[in-house]
PDB file of C-alpha atoms in Angstrom:
ATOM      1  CA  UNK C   1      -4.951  -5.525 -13.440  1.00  0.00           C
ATOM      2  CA  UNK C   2      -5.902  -6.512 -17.106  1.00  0.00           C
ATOM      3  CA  UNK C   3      -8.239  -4.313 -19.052  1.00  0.00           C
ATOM      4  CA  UNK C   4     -10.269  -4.793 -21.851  1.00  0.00           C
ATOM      5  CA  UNK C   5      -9.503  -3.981 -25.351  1.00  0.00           C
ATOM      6  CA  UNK C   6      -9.372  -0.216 -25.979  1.00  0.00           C
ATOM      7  CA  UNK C   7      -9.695   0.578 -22.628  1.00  0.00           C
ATOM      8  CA  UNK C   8      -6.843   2.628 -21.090  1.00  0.00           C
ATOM      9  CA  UNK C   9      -5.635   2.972 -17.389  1.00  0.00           C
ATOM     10  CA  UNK C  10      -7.203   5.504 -15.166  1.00  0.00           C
ATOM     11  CA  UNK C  11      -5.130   7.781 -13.471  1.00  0.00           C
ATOM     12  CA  UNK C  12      -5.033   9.623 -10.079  1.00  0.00           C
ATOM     13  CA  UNK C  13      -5.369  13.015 -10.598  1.00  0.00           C
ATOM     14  CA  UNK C  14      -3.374  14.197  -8.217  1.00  0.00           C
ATOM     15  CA  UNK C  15      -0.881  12.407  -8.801  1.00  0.00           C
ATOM     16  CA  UNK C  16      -1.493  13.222 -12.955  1.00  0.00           C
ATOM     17  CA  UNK C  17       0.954  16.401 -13.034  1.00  0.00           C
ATOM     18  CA  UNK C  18       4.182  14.941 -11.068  1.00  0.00           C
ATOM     19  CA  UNK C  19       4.465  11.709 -12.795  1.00  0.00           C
ATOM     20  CA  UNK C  20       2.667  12.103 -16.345  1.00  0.00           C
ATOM     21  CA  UNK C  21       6.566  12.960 -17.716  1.00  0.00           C
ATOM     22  CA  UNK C  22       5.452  12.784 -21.038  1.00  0.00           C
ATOM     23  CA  UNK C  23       2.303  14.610 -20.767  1.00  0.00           C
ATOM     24  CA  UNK C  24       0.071  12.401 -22.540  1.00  0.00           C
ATOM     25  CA  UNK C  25      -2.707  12.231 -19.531  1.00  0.00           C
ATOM     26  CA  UNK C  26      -1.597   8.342 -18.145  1.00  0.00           C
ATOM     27  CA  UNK C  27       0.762   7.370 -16.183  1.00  0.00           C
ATOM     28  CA  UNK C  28       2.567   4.171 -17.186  1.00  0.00           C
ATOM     29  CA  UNK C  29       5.389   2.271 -18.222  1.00  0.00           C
ATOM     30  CA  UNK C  30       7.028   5.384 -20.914  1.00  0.00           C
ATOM     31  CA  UNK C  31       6.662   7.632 -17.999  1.00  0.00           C
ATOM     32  CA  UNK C  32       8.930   4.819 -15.985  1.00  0.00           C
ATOM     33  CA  UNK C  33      11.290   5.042 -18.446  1.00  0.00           C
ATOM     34  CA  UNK C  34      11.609   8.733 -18.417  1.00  0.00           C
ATOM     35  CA  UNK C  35      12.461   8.794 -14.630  1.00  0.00           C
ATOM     36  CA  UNK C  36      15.025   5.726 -15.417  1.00  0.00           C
ATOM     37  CA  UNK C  37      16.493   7.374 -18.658  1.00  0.00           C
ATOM     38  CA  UNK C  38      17.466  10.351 -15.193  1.00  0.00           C
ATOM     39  CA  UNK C  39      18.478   7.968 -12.660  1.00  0.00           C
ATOM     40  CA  UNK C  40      21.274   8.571 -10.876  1.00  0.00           C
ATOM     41  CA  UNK C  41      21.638  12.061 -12.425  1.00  0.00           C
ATOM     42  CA  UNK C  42      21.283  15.516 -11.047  1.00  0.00           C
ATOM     43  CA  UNK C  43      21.199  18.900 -12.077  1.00  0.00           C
ATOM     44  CA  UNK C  44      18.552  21.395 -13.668  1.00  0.00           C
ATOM     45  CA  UNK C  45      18.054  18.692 -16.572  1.00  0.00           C
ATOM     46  CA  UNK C  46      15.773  16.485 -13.840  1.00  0.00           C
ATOM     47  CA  UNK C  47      13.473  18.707 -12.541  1.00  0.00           C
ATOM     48  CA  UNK C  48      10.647  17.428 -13.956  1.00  0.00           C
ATOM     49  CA  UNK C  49      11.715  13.602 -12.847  1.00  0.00           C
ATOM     50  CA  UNK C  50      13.492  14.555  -9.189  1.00  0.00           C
ATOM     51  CA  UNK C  51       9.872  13.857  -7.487  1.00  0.00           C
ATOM     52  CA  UNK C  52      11.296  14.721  -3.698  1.00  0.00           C
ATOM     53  CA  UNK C  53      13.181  17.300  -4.676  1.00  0.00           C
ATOM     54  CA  UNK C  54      16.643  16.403  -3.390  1.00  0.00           C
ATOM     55  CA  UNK C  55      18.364  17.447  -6.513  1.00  0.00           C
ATOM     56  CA  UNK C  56      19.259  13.814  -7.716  1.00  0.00           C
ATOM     57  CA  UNK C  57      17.334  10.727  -8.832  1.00  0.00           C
ATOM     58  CA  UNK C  58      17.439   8.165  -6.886  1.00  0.00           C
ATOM     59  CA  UNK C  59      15.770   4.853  -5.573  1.00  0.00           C
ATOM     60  CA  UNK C  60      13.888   7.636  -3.282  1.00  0.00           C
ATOM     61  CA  UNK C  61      12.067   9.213  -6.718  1.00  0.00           C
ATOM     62  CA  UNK C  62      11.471   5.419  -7.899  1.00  0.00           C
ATOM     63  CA  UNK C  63       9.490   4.436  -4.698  1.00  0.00           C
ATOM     64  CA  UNK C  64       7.751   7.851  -5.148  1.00  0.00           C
ATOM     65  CA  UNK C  65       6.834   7.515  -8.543  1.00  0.00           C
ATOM     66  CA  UNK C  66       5.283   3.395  -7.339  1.00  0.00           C
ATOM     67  CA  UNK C  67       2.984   4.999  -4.913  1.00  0.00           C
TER      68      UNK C  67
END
């Protein structure tokens, strides 16, 4: 998808609060680098990036965070 000049991604809202890492209201390629900066990690540091909740990230949280 190309957009225009000055015109910025749409997101789906409700997917907005579990992948926006960063908080800045779009999801997009510094969020994907959030949840690979915690791949392959665990503990209470990836909360906010362990999108299935299985306490690690993984390939699992990646396909997740495609969808």
């Amino acid at each position: 998808i190309i957009y225009p000049p000055g015109q910025k991604p749409k997101i789906i809202p409700k997917l907005k609060k579990s992948v926006d890492f960063n908080r800045d209201g779009f999801v997009n390629f510094i969020d994907f680098s959030i949840l690979l900066y915690y791949f392959d990690k665990a503990g209470s540091s990836i909360d906010l990036t362990d999108l299935n909740n299985d306490a690690t990230v993984d390939l699992t949280d990646v396909s997740i965070f495609i969808i």
